[in-house]
Coordinates of C-alpha atoms in Angstrom, one line a residue:
M1 CA -36.8 -37.8 -73.5
E2 CA -33.6 -38.3 -74.9
S3 CA -31.0 -38.1 -71.9
S4 CA -27.3 -36.5 -72.7
V5 CA -24.2 -37.0 -70.1
S6 CA -24.5 -33.9 -68.1
D7 CA -28.7 -35.6 -67.4
V8 CA -27.0 -38.9 -66.1
V9 CA -24.3 -37.0 -64.3
E10 CA -27.2 -34.7 -62.5
E11 CA -28.7 -37.8 -61.3
S12 CA -25.2 -39.1 -59.6
K13 CA -24.7 -40.1 -56.1
W14 CA -22.8 -37.4 -54.1
T15 CA -18.8 -38.2 -54.3
S16 CA -15.7 -36.8 -53.1
T17 CA -15.7 -34.6 -56.2
H18 CA -18.9 -32.6 -54.8
T19 CA -17.1 -32.5 -51.5
W20 CA -14.2 -30.5 -52.6
T21 CA -16.5 -28.4 -54.5
F22 CA -18.5 -27.5 -51.9
I23 CA -15.9 -26.9 -49.9
S24 CA -14.7 -24.5 -52.5
F25 CA -17.5 -22.5 -53.3
S26 CA -18.4 -22.0 -49.8
F27 CA -15.1 -20.7 -49.1
G28 CA -15.0 -18.7 -51.9
M29 CA -18.7 -16.9 -50.8
L30 CA -16.8 -16.6 -46.9
L31 CA -13.9 -14.6 -48.7
E32 CA -16.3 -12.4 -51.2
S33 CA -18.2 -11.5 -48.2
Y34 CA -15.0 -10.6 -45.9
I35 CA -13.5 -8.4 -48.5
Y36 CA -16.9 -6.4 -49.4
G37 CA -17.5 -5.9 -46.1
L38 CA -13.6 -3.9 -45.8
G39 CA -15.1 -0.9 -47.6
A40 CA -17.4 -0.2 -44.7
F41 CA -14.6 -0.6 -42.3
A42 CA -11.7 1.2 -44.4
P43 CA -12.7 4.8 -43.3
Y44 CA -12.1 4.1 -40.1
W45 CA -8.4 3.2 -40.9
F46 CA -7.3 7.0 -41.3
N47 CA -8.2 9.8 -39.2
N48 CA -10.2 12.6 -39.6
L49 CA -11.2 11.4 -43.2
P50 CA -13.9 13.5 -44.9
K51 CA -17.6 11.9 -44.6
L52 CA -17.5 12.2 -48.6
L53 CA -14.3 10.2 -48.9
G54 CA -15.6 7.9 -46.4
T55 CA -18.6 7.4 -48.6
V56 CA -16.8 6.7 -51.3
A57 CA -15.2 3.9 -49.4
L58 CA -18.6 2.7 -49.1
V59 CA -19.6 2.8 -52.8
W60 CA -16.3 1.2 -53.6
S61 CA -17.5 -2.1 -52.4
P62 CA -20.4 -2.5 -54.9
L63 CA -18.5 -0.1 -57.8
F64 CA -15.4 -2.6 -58.3
L65 CA -17.9 -6.1 -57.4
I66 CA -20.0 -5.0 -60.3
L67 CA -17.1 -4.6 -62.4
G68 CA -15.4 -8.1 -61.8
I69 CA -18.9 -9.4 -62.2
A70 CA -19.1 -8.0 -65.7
F71 CA -15.8 -9.4 -66.4
A72 CA -16.4 -12.9 -65.2
G73 CA -19.8 -13.4 -66.2
P74 CA -18.7 -13.5 -70.0
V75 CA -15.6 -14.9 -69.4
S76 CA -16.9 -18.0 -67.4
D77 CA -19.3 -18.9 -70.4
R78 CA -16.3 -18.7 -72.7
L79 CA -13.3 -20.5 -71.1
G80 CA -15.0 -22.3 -68.6
R81 CA -16.0 -22.1 -65.2
R82 CA -13.0 -23.7 -63.8
Q83 CA -10.6 -21.4 -65.6
T84 CA -12.3 -18.1 -64.6
F85 CA -12.0 -19.6 -60.7
F86 CA -8.2 -19.6 -61.4
L87 CA -8.0 -16.0 -63.0
T88 CA -9.8 -14.7 -59.8
L89 CA -7.6 -16.4 -57.4
S90 CA -4.5 -15.0 -58.9
L91 CA -6.2 -11.8 -58.9
Y92 CA -6.7 -12.3 -55.4
G93 CA -3.2 -13.2 -54.4
I94 CA -2.1 -9.5 -56.1
G95 CA -4.9 -7.8 -54.2
A96 CA -3.8 -9.1 -50.7
I97 CA -0.1 -8.3 -51.2
G98 CA -0.6 -4.9 -52.1
M99 CA -2.9 -4.0 -49.1
L100 CA -0.1 -5.4 -47.1
I101 CA 2.5 -3.0 -48.3
S102 CA 0.0 0.1 -48.5
S103 CA -0.2 2.7 -46.2
A104 CA -1.7 6.2 -48.4
Y105 CA -5.6 5.8 -48.7
P106 CA -5.3 5.9 -52.5
L107 CA -3.3 2.7 -52.8
V108 CA -5.6 1.2 -50.2
L109 CA -8.5 2.0 -52.2
F110 CA -6.7 0.5 -55.8
F111 CA -5.6 -2.6 -54.0
L112 CA -9.3 -3.0 -52.3
A113 CA -10.8 -2.6 -55.7
L114 CA -8.5 -5.6 -57.1
L115 CA -10.0 -7.7 -54.2
L116 CA -13.3 -6.6 -55.1
F117 CA -12.8 -7.3 -58.5
A118 CA -11.6 -10.9 -58.0
A119 CA -14.5 -11.0 -55.6
G120 CA -17.2 -10.5 -57.9
G121 CA -15.9 -12.8 -60.6
E122 CA -15.6 -15.5 -58.0
M123 CA -19.1 -15.3 -56.5
N124 CA -20.9 -15.0 -59.9
T125 CA -18.8 -17.9 -61.4
I126 CA -19.9 -19.8 -58.3
M127 CA -23.5 -18.9 -59.0
A128 CA -23.5 -20.2 -62.5
A129 CA -21.0 -23.4 -61.7
N130 CA -23.0 -25.0 -58.5
H131 CA -26.3 -25.5 -60.7
E132 CA -24.5 -27.1 -63.2
I133 CA -21.8 -29.5 -61.0
M134 CA -24.3 -30.5 -58.2
P135 CA -26.4 -33.7 -58.3
R136 CA -30.4 -32.4 -58.7
K137 CA -31.2 -33.6 -54.9
Y138 CA -28.7 -31.2 -54.0
R139 CA -28.8 -28.2 -56.2
S140 CA -30.9 -26.3 -53.7
K141 CA -29.4 -27.5 -50.4
T142 CA -25.4 -26.8 -51.5
M143 CA -26.7 -23.3 -53.1
F144 CA -28.6 -22.4 -50.2
W145 CA -25.4 -23.4 -47.5
E146 CA -22.9 -21.7 -50.2
I147 CA -24.9 -18.5 -50.1
N148 CA -25.5 -18.9 -45.9
F149 CA -21.2 -18.7 -45.7
I150 CA -21.4 -15.1 -46.8
N151 CA -23.1 -14.7 -43.4
V152 CA -20.3 -16.8 -42.2
G153 CA -17.6 -13.9 -43.8
G154 CA -20.0 -11.2 -42.1
V155 CA -20.0 -12.6 -38.4
F156 CA -15.9 -13.3 -38.9
L157 CA -15.0 -9.6 -40.4
A158 CA -17.3 -8.2 -37.3
V159 CA -15.9 -10.3 -34.6
V160 CA -12.6 -9.1 -35.8
G161 CA -13.5 -5.5 -35.7
I162 CA -15.4 -6.1 -32.0
A163 CA -12.4 -8.3 -30.6
A164 CA -9.7 -5.6 -31.2
S165 CA -12.0 -2.6 -31.1
A166 CA -9.0 -0.5 -29.6
E167 CA -6.7 -1.5 -32.7
F168 CA -8.9 -1.9 -35.4
G169 CA -8.8 1.7 -36.1
S170 CA -5.3 1.4 -37.5
L171 CA -4.4 -0.1 -41.2
L172 CA -1.1 -1.4 -39.8
F173 CA -3.8 -3.9 -37.8
S174 CA -6.2 -4.0 -41.2
R175 CA -3.0 -5.4 -42.9
E176 CA -2.3 -8.3 -40.4
M177 CA -5.7 -9.6 -40.2
I178 CA -5.7 -9.1 -43.7
A179 CA -2.9 -11.7 -44.1
I180 CA -4.2 -13.9 -41.7
T181 CA -7.4 -14.4 -43.2
F182 CA -6.1 -14.8 -46.8
L183 CA -3.3 -17.0 -46.3
P184 CA -5.3 -20.2 -45.1
I185 CA -8.2 -19.3 -47.6
L186 CA -6.4 -19.1 -50.2
V187 CA -4.5 -22.8 -49.5
V188 CA -8.2 -24.2 -49.0
L189 CA -9.4 -22.5 -52.2
V190 CA -6.2 -23.1 -54.6
Y191 CA -6.6 -27.3 -53.1
S192 CA -9.7 -27.4 -53.6
R193 CA -10.3 -26.2 -57.1
L194 CA -7.5 -28.5 -58.1
K195 CA -10.0 -31.0 -57.0
M196 CA -12.8 -29.3 -58.5
P197 CA -14.1 -30.5 -62.5
E198 CA -15.2 -28.3 -65.3
S199 CA -18.8 -28.3 -65.7
V200 CA -19.7 -31.1 -67.5
R201 CA -23.2 -29.3 -69.0
W202 CA -21.3 -26.3 -70.2
L203 CA -18.6 -28.5 -72.2
E204 CA -21.7 -30.0 -73.9
A205 CA -23.2 -26.3 -74.4
K206 CA -20.3 -25.4 -75.9
G207 CA -20.2 -28.4 -78.3
R208 CA -17.3 -30.2 -76.8
K209 CA -19.5 -33.4 -76.5
S210 CA -16.0 -36.1 -76.5
E211 CA -14.5 -34.2 -73.4
A212 CA -18.0 -34.0 -71.6
T213 CA -18.5 -38.0 -71.8
S214 CA -14.6 -38.4 -71.0
L215 CA -14.9 -36.2 -67.9
A216 CA -18.3 -37.8 -66.9
H217 CA -16.2 -41.2 -67.2
R218 CA -13.6 -40.0 -65.2
L219 CA -15.1 -38.5 -62.6
L220 CA -18.3 -41.0 -61.9
P221 CA -17.5 -43.9 -63.8
T222 CA -21.2 -45.7 -62.5
A223 CA -23.3 -42.6 -62.9
A224 CA -21.6 -42.0 -66.4
A225 CA -21.6 -45.6 -68.0
S226 CA -25.7 -46.3 -66.8
N227 CA -28.2 -44.8 -68.9
Q228 CA -30.5 -43.4 -66.3
P229 CA -32.7 -41.0 -67.6
S230 CA -33.0 -37.5 -65.8
S231 CA -36.0 -36.4 -64.1
G232 CA -36.8 -33.8 -67.0
T233 CA -40.3 -35.1 -67.6
S234 CA -41.9 -35.1 -64.3
A235 CA -40.2 -31.5 -63.7
I236 CA -42.1 -29.9 -66.2
E237 CA -45.3 -31.2 -65.4
K238 CA -44.2 -29.2 -61.8
A239 CA -42.8 -26.6 -63.1
G240 CA -45.5 -25.7 -66.0
S241 CA -44.8 -26.4 -69.8
K242 CA -45.1 -22.3 -70.2
H243 CA -41.7 -21.0 -69.5
P244 CA -41.1 -17.3 -68.7
S245 CA -39.5 -15.1 -71.4
L246 CA -36.2 -13.9 -71.5
A247 CA -37.5 -10.0 -70.8
L248 CA -39.6 -11.4 -67.8
K249 CA -36.8 -13.3 -65.8
I250 CA -34.1 -10.0 -66.5
F251 CA -36.5 -8.0 -65.0
V252 CA -37.7 -10.1 -62.0
V253 CA -34.5 -11.1 -61.1
T254 CA -33.1 -7.7 -61.4
A255 CA -35.5 -5.9 -59.5
V256 CA -35.5 -8.4 -56.6
A257 CA -31.8 -8.5 -56.3
G258 CA -31.7 -5.0 -56.3
A259 CA -34.0 -4.2 -53.7
N260 CA -31.8 -6.9 -51.8
A261 CA -28.5 -5.6 -52.3
V262 CA -29.8 -2.2 -51.9
G263 CA -32.4 -2.4 -49.0
Y264 CA -29.6 -4.6 -47.0
G265 CA -27.0 -2.4 -48.3
L266 CA -28.8 0.5 -46.4
M267 CA -30.0 -1.2 -43.4
T268 CA -26.3 -3.1 -42.7
Y269 CA -23.3 -1.0 -44.3
S270 CA -24.2 2.8 -44.7
L271 CA -26.6 3.3 -41.7
G272 CA -24.1 2.5 -39.3
Y273 CA -22.0 5.0 -40.7
F274 CA -24.3 7.7 -41.5
Y275 CA -26.1 7.6 -37.9
Y276 CA -24.6 4.8 -35.5
Y277 CA -20.7 5.5 -36.2
S278 CA -19.7 3.3 -33.3
Q279 CA -21.8 0.5 -33.9
V280 CA -21.0 -0.4 -37.6
A281 CA -19.3 -3.7 -36.6
Y282 CA -22.1 -4.5 -34.0
I283 CA -24.6 -3.8 -36.7
I284 CA -22.8 -6.3 -39.5
L285 CA -22.5 -8.9 -36.6
T286 CA -26.3 -8.9 -35.8
A287 CA -27.4 -8.9 -39.4
N288 CA -25.0 -11.6 -40.1
V289 CA -25.8 -13.8 -36.9
V290 CA -29.5 -13.9 -37.8
G291 CA -29.2 -14.2 -41.4
F292 CA -27.0 -17.3 -40.8
A293 CA -29.4 -18.7 -38.0
V294 CA -32.2 -18.6 -40.8
G295 CA -30.2 -19.7 -43.3
A296 CA -29.2 -22.6 -41.4
V297 CA -32.8 -23.4 -40.8
V298 CA -33.9 -23.0 -44.6
A299 CA -31.5 -24.8 -46.1
I300 CA -31.9 -28.1 -44.6
M301 CA -35.2 -28.0 -46.4
A302 CA -34.1 -26.5 -49.3
E303 CA -35.4 -29.1 -51.8
K304 CA -38.4 -29.4 -50.2
W305 CA -39.6 -25.9 -50.2
S306 CA -41.1 -23.8 -52.8
R307 CA -38.5 -21.4 -54.1
K308 CA -41.3 -19.2 -55.4
L309 CA -43.1 -19.1 -51.6
L310 CA -39.8 -18.5 -50.2
L311 CA -39.2 -15.3 -52.3
T312 CA -42.8 -14.2 -51.9
Y313 CA -43.6 -14.9 -47.9
S314 CA -39.9 -13.3 -47.0
M315 CA -40.3 -10.2 -49.3
I316 CA -43.9 -10.1 -47.7
G317 CA -42.4 -9.7 -44.3
T318 CA -39.6 -7.5 -45.1
F319 CA -42.1 -4.8 -46.7
I320 CA -44.5 -5.2 -43.9
V321 CA -41.1 -4.6 -41.3
T322 CA -39.8 -1.8 -43.3
W323 CA -42.8 0.1 -43.5
I324 CA -43.3 -0.5 -39.5
I325 CA -39.9 0.9 -38.7
Y326 CA -40.8 4.0 -41.0
A327 CA -44.1 4.2 -39.2
V328 CA -42.4 4.1 -35.5
N329 CA -39.3 6.2 -36.7
L330 CA -41.9 9.1 -38.0
E331 CA -44.0 9.1 -35.0
T332 CA -41.7 8.7 -32.1
A333 CA -38.1 8.9 -33.4
L334 CA -37.4 5.4 -31.4
F335 CA -35.6 4.1 -34.0
T336 CA -32.6 6.2 -34.5
S337 CA -32.5 7.5 -30.6
S338 CA -33.2 4.3 -29.1
I339 CA -30.1 2.0 -29.8
T340 CA -32.0 -1.0 -28.2
V341 CA -35.3 -0.6 -30.4
F342 CA -33.0 -0.3 -33.2
Y343 CA -31.4 -4.1 -32.9
V344 CA -34.9 -5.5 -32.0
F345 CA -35.9 -3.6 -35.5
L346 CA -32.9 -4.9 -36.9
I347 CA -33.4 -8.6 -35.6
I348 CA -37.1 -9.0 -36.9
L349 CA -35.8 -7.4 -40.2
N350 CA -32.5 -10.0 -41.1
V351 CA -35.1 -13.0 -40.3
F352 CA -37.4 -12.1 -43.3
V353 CA -34.1 -10.8 -45.3
G354 CA -32.1 -13.9 -44.6
V355 CA -34.7 -16.1 -46.0
G356 CA -35.3 -13.7 -49.3
Y357 CA -31.6 -13.7 -49.8
L358 CA -31.0 -17.2 -50.1
A359 CA -34.3 -17.7 -52.1
E360 CA -32.9 -15.1 -54.9
D361 CA -29.3 -15.4 -55.2
T362 CA -30.1 -19.2 -56.0
L363 CA -32.6 -18.3 -58.6
K364 CA -30.1 -15.5 -60.0
G365 CA -28.4 -18.2 -61.6
E366 CA -30.8 -21.1 -62.5
V367 CA -33.0 -19.8 -65.0
W368 CA -30.7 -19.2 -67.6
K369 CA -29.5 -21.2 -70.3
T370 CA -26.0 -23.0 -69.9
S371 CA -24.3 -21.2 -73.0
S372 CA -25.4 -18.0 -71.5
R373 CA -25.6 -18.5 -67.7
G374 CA -22.5 -16.7 -66.6
T375 CA -23.2 -13.7 -68.5
L376 CA -27.3 -13.1 -67.7
T377 CA -26.3 -13.5 -64.0
A378 CA -23.7 -11.1 -64.3
L379 CA -26.1 -8.4 -66.1
T380 CA -28.7 -8.9 -63.6
R381 CA -26.5 -8.6 -60.5
F382 CA -24.1 -5.8 -62.4
I383 CA -27.6 -3.9 -62.3
S384 CA -28.9 -4.8 -58.9
I385 CA -25.6 -4.4 -57.2
G386 CA -24.5 -1.3 -59.0
A387 CA -28.0 0.3 -57.8
A388 CA -26.5 0.6 -54.5
I389 CA -23.8 3.0 -55.7
P390 CA -26.1 5.8 -56.3
A391 CA -28.2 4.8 -53.4
Y392 CA -25.3 5.7 -50.7
F393 CA -24.9 8.6 -52.1
I394 CA -28.6 9.6 -52.0
G395 CA -29.0 8.5 -48.6
V396 CA -25.7 10.4 -47.1
S397 CA -28.1 13.6 -48.0
L398 CA -31.4 12.5 -46.3
S399 CA -32.9 12.9 -42.9
E400 CA -33.5 10.3 -40.7
N401 CA -37.1 9.9 -41.3
N402 CA -36.2 9.9 -45.5
Y403 CA -33.6 7.6 -45.3
I404 CA -35.7 4.8 -43.7
L405 CA -38.8 6.0 -46.0
F406 CA -36.5 5.5 -49.0
N407 CA -35.2 2.2 -47.9
A408 CA -39.0 1.2 -47.2
L409 CA -39.8 2.1 -51.0
V410 CA -36.5 -0.1 -52.3
W411 CA -38.4 -3.0 -50.4
T412 CA -41.6 -2.2 -52.5
V413 CA -40.2 -2.6 -55.5
G414 CA -39.0 -5.7 -54.6
L415 CA -42.4 -7.2 -53.7
I416 CA -43.5 -6.1 -56.5
A417 CA -41.4 -8.0 -58.6
V418 CA -41.9 -11.0 -56.4
F419 CA -45.6 -10.8 -57.2
V420 CA -45.0 -10.9 -60.5
W421 CA -42.9 -14.0 -60.2
Q422 CA -45.2 -15.6 -58.5
F423 CA -48.2 -15.3 -61.4
K424 CA -45.7 -15.4 -64.3
G425 CA -42.9 -17.2 -63.2
I426 CA -42.2 -21.1 -62.6
E427 CA -41.1 -23.3 -59.9
T428 CA -37.5 -23.6 -59.4
G429 CA -37.2 -25.5 -56.4
K430 CA -38.4 -28.9 -55.0
G431 CA -35.6 -30.9 -56.7
I432 CA -36.3 -29.7 -60.3
S433 CA -33.6 -30.3 -63.0
I434 CA -31.5 -27.3 -63.8
K435 CA -32.7 -27.9 -67.8
V436 CA -36.1 -27.1 -66.6
T437 CA -35.2 -24.3 -64.7
S438 CA -33.4 -22.9 -67.4
G439 CA -35.8 -23.8 -70.1
E440 CA -33.2 -26.1 -72.3
A441 CA -35.7 -29.1 -71.3

């Protein structure tokens, strides 16, 4: 198999370029998570806010996140990964300043929408670019760790809320924390993005081969100068010669991601607001601490473990736990009457959800061809995250038992999709080349 420049670069050793790219992506994920979680706290900034308007704030996060995703996906395929990052950085700056000077609820929602729009674009582009820029030996591991920084953002947001619980209900305090959070992270993002290269594989896919070669020689002179072939042939043998159809990939990725987005949102963000009003920060903290701890363990073995098996086992575990929760609450109402039982189940559930989240978020960006990776990643994320919007409105109108039943049914859909991928999909982990997982080999 003939090797391209991007194939050679994919086999390179770790360099400072990859370090800065990893820092850039990790902090980008952290900030995205922090911004997304703000929607769960926004209702607390205003006294006597009607329940419907509070639910609007919850819906605000997935709504404007997916609009940013829909924008950045095609833009990153057309203009490049690196240029898209600078667009979203600019929106971050405008949104942060606007939040600092806003006091009325409509203005807060407007600038929060701008931040969410940028965050959606950031995360989508990271999920596409990581697979193209990182060396094959570190592709899964770096993606897992970057996704795990989403948990770090959630932990940070929750700790801020708990540590200043007496003041967190004020909009003034929220402004101060946004400023304290954004300024240092934006500085790190700007500096690391200046150090980060464009994707060599994207340049090749756009027919800009001379630019790709020049960039490869400048960034990785030793790797680019050698004629070291990639491991494409052996990887094809591992993954299987028949690549899944586009329709199958879209269905599986969307269904699994949708179950995760809706199911996690119902248990972490909206359930607290609907049933445990004083526990929102603690619920978010618990879910993210458990997710980070599990993610750290799994990320260490990311290149060795099967992506298909991680998805399957985690979804089976999540399915079983959610139905046990429903059965327990149906018989004894312990789930919503006992806070201790609630947290025990929340911890157990997030052990499985945390593993599945790493696997499915990595899968989202690795099964598409380079020329359309941003767009197709955005398509599946637009649908899956967008499904959380009607789910929140459905949830607010349900009884406690039916709310938990609804959550269990959501995860059942995810389990069906995972079983389809187990038998009809391909292996995308175990250090397999991105050109194999994408079907380009």
